[in-house]
Short mmCIF file of C-alpha atoms in Angstrom, two decimals:
data_model
loop_
_atom_site.label_atom_id
_atom_site.label_comp_id
_atom_site.label_asym_id
_atom_site.label_seq_id
_atom_site.Cartn_x
_atom_site.Cartn_y
_atom_site.Cartn_z
CA MET A 1302 105.21 114.95 120.18
CA GLY A 1303 105.71 118.51 121.65
CA LYS A 1304 103.99 120.24 124.41
CA SER A 1305 100.54 119.49 123.22
CA MET A 1306 100.96 115.80 124.27
CA LYS A 1307 101.98 116.39 128.10
CA TYR A 1308 98.87 115.93 130.11
CA SER A 1309 98.39 116.04 133.86
CA LYS A 1310 97.35 112.96 135.83
CA ASN A 1311 95.03 115.38 137.98
CA PRO A 1312 91.40 113.58 138.05
CA ILE A 1313 89.73 116.82 136.96
CA ASN A 1314 91.94 117.10 133.85
CA VAL A 1315 91.27 113.26 133.07
CA THR A 1316 87.45 114.05 133.30
CA ILE A 1317 87.87 117.06 131.03
CA TRP A 1318 89.76 114.98 128.45
CA TYR A 1319 87.16 112.27 128.57
CA VAL A 1320 84.54 114.80 127.62
CA VAL A 1321 86.85 116.36 124.99
CA LEU A 1322 87.24 112.77 123.52
CA VAL A 1323 83.54 112.18 123.37
CA PHE A 1324 83.03 115.65 121.65
CA ILE A 1325 85.93 115.05 119.20
CA LEU A 1326 84.59 111.80 118.14
CA THR A 1327 81.07 112.88 117.90
CA CYS A 1328 81.76 115.75 115.93
CA ASN A 1329 84.17 113.65 113.67
CA MET A 1330 81.53 111.11 112.98
CA HIS A 1331 79.01 113.99 112.12
CA ILE A 1332 81.56 115.50 109.72
CA TYR A 1333 82.13 112.27 107.69
CA GLU A 1334 78.96 110.36 108.00
CA SER A 1335 77.68 111.74 104.63
CA ASN A 1336 80.50 109.93 102.72
CA ALA A 1337 80.46 106.80 105.16
CA ILE A 1338 78.64 103.51 104.55
CA ASN A 1339 76.00 102.21 106.92
CA LEU A 1340 77.83 99.94 109.39
CA PRO A 1341 76.02 96.94 110.99
CA ASN A 1342 73.88 98.11 114.10
CA ASN A 1343 74.97 101.79 113.77
CA VAL A 1344 78.56 100.75 115.08
CA LYS A 1345 80.81 103.59 115.36
CA ILE A 1346 84.61 102.91 114.69
CA PRO A 1347 86.73 105.01 116.61
CA ALA A 1348 90.00 104.87 114.62
CA LEU A 1349 91.92 103.41 111.60
CA LEU A 1350 95.44 102.17 112.45
CA VAL A 1351 97.50 101.21 109.35
CA PHE A 1352 100.72 99.01 108.81
CA GLY A 1353 102.51 98.18 105.89
CA ASP A 1354 104.31 99.60 102.65
CA SER A 1355 104.00 102.38 100.30
CA ILE A 1356 100.46 101.69 99.40
CA VAL A 1357 99.39 103.00 102.70
CA ASP A 1358 102.28 105.07 103.49
CA PRO A 1359 101.05 108.82 103.80
CA GLY A 1360 104.57 110.07 104.40
CA ASN A 1361 106.50 108.32 107.37
CA ASN A 1362 109.35 108.03 104.94
CA ASP A 1363 109.76 111.66 104.82
CA TYR A 1364 111.08 111.47 108.54
CA ILE A 1365 113.69 108.68 107.91
CA ASP A 1366 116.92 108.43 106.15
CA THR A 1367 115.88 106.65 103.19
CA ILE A 1368 116.04 107.46 99.37
CA GLY A 1369 112.50 105.88 99.20
CA LYS A 1370 110.49 109.05 99.53
CA ALA A 1371 107.57 110.74 97.62
CA ASN A 1372 107.60 114.25 99.03
CA PHE A 1373 108.16 116.12 96.07
CA PRO A 1374 106.28 116.99 92.73
CA PRO A 1375 104.76 115.74 90.82
CA TYR A 1376 103.61 113.40 93.57
CA GLY A 1377 100.54 115.02 95.31
CA ARG A 1378 99.67 117.06 92.49
CA ASP A 1379 96.06 116.26 92.72
CA PHE A 1380 95.94 116.23 96.55
CA GLU A 1381 94.50 119.12 98.53
CA GLY A 1382 96.36 122.08 97.66
CA GLY A 1383 98.57 120.02 95.14
CA VAL A 1384 101.05 119.32 98.16
CA ALA A 1385 103.38 116.29 98.07
CA THR A 1386 102.91 114.72 101.38
CA GLY A 1387 104.96 111.74 100.82
CA ARG A 1388 101.94 109.65 99.66
CA TYR A 1389 102.94 107.51 96.64
CA SER A 1390 100.19 108.65 94.29
CA ASN A 1391 99.16 111.89 92.78
CA GLY A 1392 96.37 112.23 95.41
CA LYS A 1393 94.79 110.03 98.17
CA ILE A 1394 95.83 106.62 99.15
CA PRO A 1395 93.70 103.53 100.23
CA SER A 1396 94.04 104.32 103.96
CA ASP A 1397 92.40 107.73 103.36
CA PHE A 1398 89.57 106.24 101.39
CA LEU A 1399 88.90 103.58 103.97
CA ALA A 1400 89.00 105.95 106.62
CA GLU A 1401 86.41 108.12 104.84
CA GLU A 1402 84.20 105.11 104.05
CA LEU A 1403 84.06 104.02 107.53
CA GLY A 1404 82.94 107.39 108.74
CA ILE A 1405 86.27 108.31 110.80
CA LYS A 1406 88.03 111.04 108.90
CA ASP A 1407 89.17 112.20 105.64
CA LEU A 1408 92.87 111.43 105.79
CA VAL A 1409 94.97 109.21 107.87
CA PRO A 1410 98.28 110.98 108.77
CA PRO A 1411 101.76 109.54 109.10
CA TYR A 1412 102.68 108.58 112.92
CA LEU A 1413 106.11 110.24 112.49
CA ASP A 1414 104.77 113.55 111.66
CA PRO A 1415 105.99 115.86 114.44
CA LYS A 1416 102.72 117.97 114.09
CA LEU A 1417 100.28 115.29 115.12
CA GLN A 1418 97.61 116.50 117.47
CA ILE A 1419 95.62 114.57 120.02
CA ASN A 1420 92.82 114.11 117.69
CA ASP A 1421 94.99 112.48 115.06
CA LEU A 1422 96.00 109.95 117.54
CA LEU A 1423 92.65 109.32 118.82
CA THR A 1424 91.13 108.76 115.24
CA GLY A 1425 94.02 106.67 113.78
CA VAL A 1426 97.38 107.07 112.30
CA SER A 1427 99.59 105.14 109.68
CA PHE A 1428 102.66 103.41 110.82
CA ALA A 1429 103.46 102.01 107.16
CA SER A 1430 106.58 102.77 105.48
CA GLY A 1431 107.28 102.58 101.67
CA ALA A 1432 109.25 99.74 100.52
CA ALA A 1433 108.63 97.47 103.63
CA GLY A 1434 107.28 93.94 103.46
CA TYR A 1435 106.57 90.76 105.62
CA ASP A 1436 110.29 89.68 104.66
CA PRO A 1437 112.67 91.74 107.02
CA GLU A 1438 115.03 91.79 103.98
CA SER A 1439 112.64 94.03 102.06
CA ALA A 1440 112.96 96.79 104.61
CA LYS A 1441 116.67 96.52 105.04
CA LEU A 1442 117.07 96.82 101.14
CA ALA A 1443 115.80 100.30 101.16
CA ASN A 1444 116.66 101.24 104.66
CA VAL A 1445 113.10 101.68 105.69
CA LEU A 1446 110.88 100.70 108.71
CA SER A 1447 110.25 97.06 109.02
CA LEU A 1448 107.09 95.59 110.39
CA GLU A 1449 108.74 95.21 113.52
CA ASP A 1450 109.76 98.85 113.70
CA GLN A 1451 106.16 99.58 113.02
CA LEU A 1452 104.91 97.43 115.81
CA LYS A 1453 107.31 99.17 118.32
CA MET A 1454 105.76 102.44 117.12
CA PHE A 1455 102.38 101.10 117.80
CA LYS A 1456 103.29 100.16 121.42
CA GLU A 1457 104.64 103.80 121.65
CA TYR A 1458 101.27 104.91 120.34
CA ILE A 1459 99.38 102.88 122.77
CA ASN A 1460 101.23 104.57 125.69
CA LYS A 1461 100.57 108.12 124.45
CA LEU A 1462 97.01 107.25 124.38
CA LYS A 1463 97.17 106.02 128.13
CA LEU A 1464 98.81 109.21 128.94
CA ALA A 1465 96.09 111.34 127.07
CA VAL A 1466 92.71 109.68 127.87
CA GLY A 1467 93.60 106.85 130.35
CA GLU A 1468 93.81 102.98 130.52
CA ASN A 1469 90.04 102.26 130.07
CA MET A 1470 89.36 104.86 126.96
CA THR A 1471 92.66 103.35 125.50
CA SER A 1472 91.36 99.89 125.77
CA THR A 1473 88.07 100.75 124.03
CA ILE A 1474 89.93 102.63 121.19
CA ILE A 1475 92.28 99.80 120.63
CA SER A 1476 89.89 97.08 120.77
CA GLN A 1477 87.17 98.51 118.72
CA SER A 1478 89.24 100.28 115.97
CA VAL A 1479 89.72 98.73 112.50
CA TYR A 1480 93.19 97.74 111.61
CA LEU A 1481 94.65 97.63 108.08
CA VAL A 1482 97.87 95.55 107.05
CA CYS A 1483 99.18 95.85 103.49
CA ALA A 1484 102.42 94.34 102.49
CA GLY A 1485 103.68 91.61 100.26
CA SER A 1486 104.05 93.30 96.92
CA ASN A 1487 107.61 94.36 97.78
CA ASP A 1488 108.55 90.86 98.83
CA ILE A 1489 107.55 89.40 95.52
CA THR A 1490 108.91 92.15 93.17
CA ASN A 1491 111.97 93.58 94.94
CA THR A 1492 113.27 90.81 97.28
CA TYR A 1493 112.42 87.52 95.73
CA PHE A 1494 112.38 88.30 91.95
CA ALA A 1495 114.81 91.17 91.61
CA LEU A 1496 117.61 89.57 93.84
CA PRO A 1497 119.27 86.28 93.62
CA PHE A 1498 119.76 85.46 97.16
CA ARG A 1499 116.26 84.69 97.98
CA LYS A 1500 115.87 82.61 94.71
CA LEU A 1501 118.77 80.69 95.46
CA LYS A 1502 117.50 79.54 98.72
CA TYR A 1503 113.85 79.13 98.20
CA ASP A 1504 111.39 78.30 95.37
CA VAL A 1505 108.12 80.38 94.97
CA PRO A 1506 106.02 77.93 96.99
CA SER A 1507 108.44 77.78 100.00
CA TYR A 1508 109.08 81.53 99.83
CA THR A 1509 105.25 82.21 99.63
CA THR A 1510 104.91 79.90 102.74
CA LEU A 1511 107.51 82.01 104.53
CA MET A 1512 105.56 85.50 103.69
CA VAL A 1513 102.39 83.90 105.00
CA ASN A 1514 104.23 82.70 108.15
CA TRP A 1515 105.67 86.21 108.75
CA ALA A 1516 102.24 87.75 108.02
CA SER A 1517 100.66 85.39 110.52
CA THR A 1518 103.16 86.11 113.17
CA PHE A 1519 102.65 90.04 112.65
CA ILE A 1520 98.65 89.67 112.90
CA GLN A 1521 99.06 87.58 116.11
CA GLU A 1522 101.48 90.23 117.75
CA LEU A 1523 98.66 92.81 116.96
CA TYR A 1524 96.18 90.68 118.35
CA ASN A 1525 98.28 90.40 121.60
CA LEU A 1526 98.42 94.16 121.94
CA GLY A 1527 94.39 94.36 121.58
CA ALA A 1528 93.67 94.58 117.98
CA ARG A 1529 90.53 92.67 117.10
CA ARG A 1530 89.34 93.83 113.75
CA ILE A 1531 92.17 93.35 111.28
CA GLY A 1532 91.98 93.67 107.59
CA VAL A 1533 94.74 92.06 105.75
CA ILE A 1534 95.20 93.07 102.03
CA SER A 1535 96.14 90.42 99.40
CA ALA A 1536 99.02 90.66 97.05
CA PRO A 1537 98.35 92.52 93.79
CA PRO A 1538 98.73 91.12 90.32
CA CYS A 1539 102.39 91.95 90.72
CA GLY A 1540 103.32 90.97 87.26
CA CYS A 1541 101.02 93.56 85.71
CA LEU A 1542 102.56 96.49 87.64
CA PRO A 1543 104.24 98.80 84.93
CA SER A 1544 107.60 98.36 86.43
CA GLN A 1545 107.39 94.51 86.35
CA ARG A 1546 106.00 94.55 82.54
CA THR A 1547 109.19 96.47 81.66
CA LEU A 1548 111.62 94.17 83.53
CA LEU A 1549 110.12 90.88 82.97
CA GLY A 1550 107.25 91.25 80.42
CA GLY A 1551 109.38 90.90 77.26
CA VAL A 1552 109.38 93.11 74.05
CA PHE A 1553 105.64 93.81 74.43
CA ARG A 1554 105.61 94.39 78.04
CA ASN A 1555 103.04 91.88 78.87
CA CYS A 1556 102.13 91.15 82.37
CA ALA A 1557 104.97 88.81 83.96
CA LEU A 1558 103.23 85.56 84.48
CA MET A 1559 105.64 84.14 87.18
CA GLU A 1560 105.12 87.25 89.35
CA ASN A 1561 101.21 86.98 89.03
CA GLN A 1562 101.37 83.31 89.70
CA ALA A 1563 103.52 83.96 92.92
CA SER A 1564 100.71 86.51 93.97
CA ILE A 1565 98.13 83.75 93.38
CA ILE A 1566 99.82 81.12 95.36
CA TYR A 1567 100.48 83.58 98.29
CA ASN A 1568 97.03 84.66 98.18
CA ILE A 1569 95.58 81.17 98.52
CA LYS A 1570 97.88 80.54 101.40
CA LEU A 1571 97.10 83.78 103.17
CA THR A 1572 93.35 83.08 102.97
CA SER A 1573 93.78 79.71 104.49
CA GLN A 1574 95.94 81.06 107.19
CA LEU A 1575 93.59 83.97 108.16
CA ASN A 1576 90.72 81.46 108.43
CA LEU A 1577 92.82 79.46 111.05
CA LEU A 1578 93.75 82.73 113.05
CA ASN A 1579 89.96 83.37 113.12
CA GLN A 1580 89.60 80.11 114.79
CA LYS A 1581 92.45 80.34 116.97
CA LEU A 1582 92.21 83.93 118.21
CA SER A 1583 89.25 84.35 120.43
CA GLY A 1584 86.94 87.38 119.46
CA SER A 1585 89.08 88.21 116.46
CA ARG A 1586 87.74 89.35 112.97
CA VAL A 1587 90.73 88.98 110.75
CA VAL A 1588 89.54 89.67 107.14
CA TYR A 1589 91.18 88.91 103.83
CA LEU A 1590 90.85 91.91 101.52
CA ASP A 1591 91.37 90.96 97.98
CA ILE A 1592 92.92 93.67 95.67
CA TYR A 1593 94.15 91.08 93.22
CA ASN A 1594 90.95 90.78 91.36
CA PRO A 1595 89.65 94.31 91.65
CA LEU A 1596 93.00 95.73 90.20
CA LEU A 1597 93.09 92.88 87.39
CA ASN A 1598 89.59 93.87 86.39
CA LEU A 1599 90.44 97.41 85.95
CA ILE A 1600 93.47 96.40 83.93
CA ASN A 1601 91.48 94.08 81.64
CA ASN A 1602 88.32 96.27 81.37
CA PRO A 1603 89.75 99.78 81.74
CA SER A 1604 86.85 101.53 79.63
CA GLN A 1605 84.17 100.23 82.10
CA SER A 1606 85.69 102.64 84.82
CA GLY A 1607 86.77 105.51 82.48
CA PHE A 1608 90.34 104.43 82.11
CA GLU A 1609 92.45 104.54 79.18
CA VAL A 1610 96.06 103.58 80.00
CA VAL A 1611 96.68 100.19 81.82
CA ASN A 1612 100.39 99.38 80.96
CA ARG A 1613 102.36 102.47 82.16
CA GLY A 1614 102.22 105.06 84.67
CA CYS A 1615 101.28 108.82 84.39
CA CYS A 1616 104.70 109.91 85.65
CA GLY A 1617 107.18 110.19 82.88
CA THR A 1618 107.45 107.25 80.42
CA GLY A 1619 105.62 105.34 83.03
CA ASN A 1620 107.72 102.29 82.60
CA LEU A 1621 110.24 102.51 85.57
CA ALA A 1622 109.48 105.99 86.97
CA VAL A 1623 108.90 105.67 90.80
CA SER A 1624 109.94 107.49 93.83
CA PHE A 1625 113.29 109.54 93.02
CA LEU A 1626 112.76 108.48 89.27
CA CYS A 1627 109.45 110.46 89.16
CA THR A 1628 110.24 114.16 89.61
CA LYS A 1629 108.78 117.32 88.21
CA LEU A 1630 111.77 117.09 85.81
CA THR A 1631 110.67 113.69 84.47
CA ILE A 1632 109.85 114.11 80.89
CA GLY A 1633 106.57 112.96 79.57
CA THR A 1634 104.23 113.01 82.62
CA CYS A 1635 100.58 113.04 81.62
CA LYS A 1636 98.05 115.92 81.97
CA ASP A 1637 95.18 113.80 83.27
CA ALA A 1638 95.94 111.27 85.80
CA SER A 1639 92.43 110.00 86.01
CA LYS A 1640 92.74 108.19 82.63
CA TYR A 1641 95.62 106.31 84.09
CA ILE A 1642 95.37 103.23 86.29
CA PHE A 1643 98.84 103.67 87.62
CA TRP A 1644 100.41 106.90 88.80
CA ASP A 1645 103.89 105.62 88.68
CA SER A 1646 105.43 102.43 87.42
CA PHE A 1647 104.36 100.68 90.87
CA HIS A 1648 101.53 102.52 92.44
CA PRO A 1649 97.89 103.23 91.35
CA THR A 1650 96.38 106.50 90.79
CA GLU A 1651 93.90 108.11 93.13
CA ALA A 1652 91.08 107.33 90.92
CA ALA A 1653 92.09 103.62 90.85
CA TYR A 1654 92.34 103.58 94.50
CA ARG A 1655 89.13 105.13 95.10
CA ILE A 1656 87.46 102.33 92.93
CA ILE A 1657 89.24 99.40 94.58
CA VAL A 1658 88.77 100.53 98.12
CA HIS A 1659 84.95 101.14 97.54
CA ASP A 1660 84.88 97.64 96.13
CA ILE A 1661 86.46 96.19 99.12
CA VAL A 1662 84.35 97.94 101.59
CA GLN A 1663 81.08 96.80 100.05
CA LYS A 1664 82.24 93.18 99.88
CA ASN A 1665 83.85 92.80 103.30
CA VAL A 1666 82.71 95.45 105.89
CA ASN A 1667 80.13 93.16 107.49
CA LEU A 1668 82.86 90.69 108.22
CA PHE A 1669 84.46 93.08 110.74
CA PHE A 1670 81.56 92.88 113.11
#
């Protein structure tokens, strides 16, 4: 983390850092409270900590050896300064919008960014890695950070907090923060339906049960490390992603029904399992966050939210362009991404993310308290 992360254990310095922490968090809340929703009993959430895949990866893949990156144009063209940060979108991603709505901060940075400052750690980071999934094979296929890897980084993060602000303040941050877990779509699209080795061994019901078991184990591991407010994002309507329409949707590129059905089966099982975890894990608030229906509603009723194109992405032809297939040389990229639900063939636009996250927060925020 560089010199900025080396702190003395002198009691006077610890006291100074406590005062600095309170000042930082107070100023932080003041800056973003105008965009934030009203939380129950005026609760202040210290940080947002994020795990999962490319939907919430703000650039961790930039710092690992993988072809699964998004740190080049036209990614980020509508981001602040038009910078491609590694976010798989034309602008902000769900974790950014969630942090903003919760009154924490404007952007959630990648944990692997060597330029992270103490304020970044105190207010939350993302450990997510594009192409990861609950299935360990998903990360292996793309040579990215698995959820197990992300958990190891979280443990490292906790130790850094302890060095910076002490055991008690670290415990407060860890227990009172909101955690976001977003995975599953790569398992369904890239690991199960795209490759034969999973389908030969499992049918959809048995594979989705495996996914839920992996998700449950991960959530319990987070809980054991001190997490209490954990939001778990559902699978999207995977069959309606432009890439899946192209690969499995036939001549007319319809939504791939089998993939959508797999998402539905998984989501039903996930909901049930999260209810069981809430009963099992004392003091937990494990919240199911449905993105299947909000995204499908945008796809089925685009004009209600100002969208015009639903079946392809903005980048290139929008049919299969994603990551290294979506570059500034890609022919056909649209001029106005706000008219598109999808930015590339797998990831929504900033405009779509904004609507979906706002819907999720409005419907579920009280469940965290």
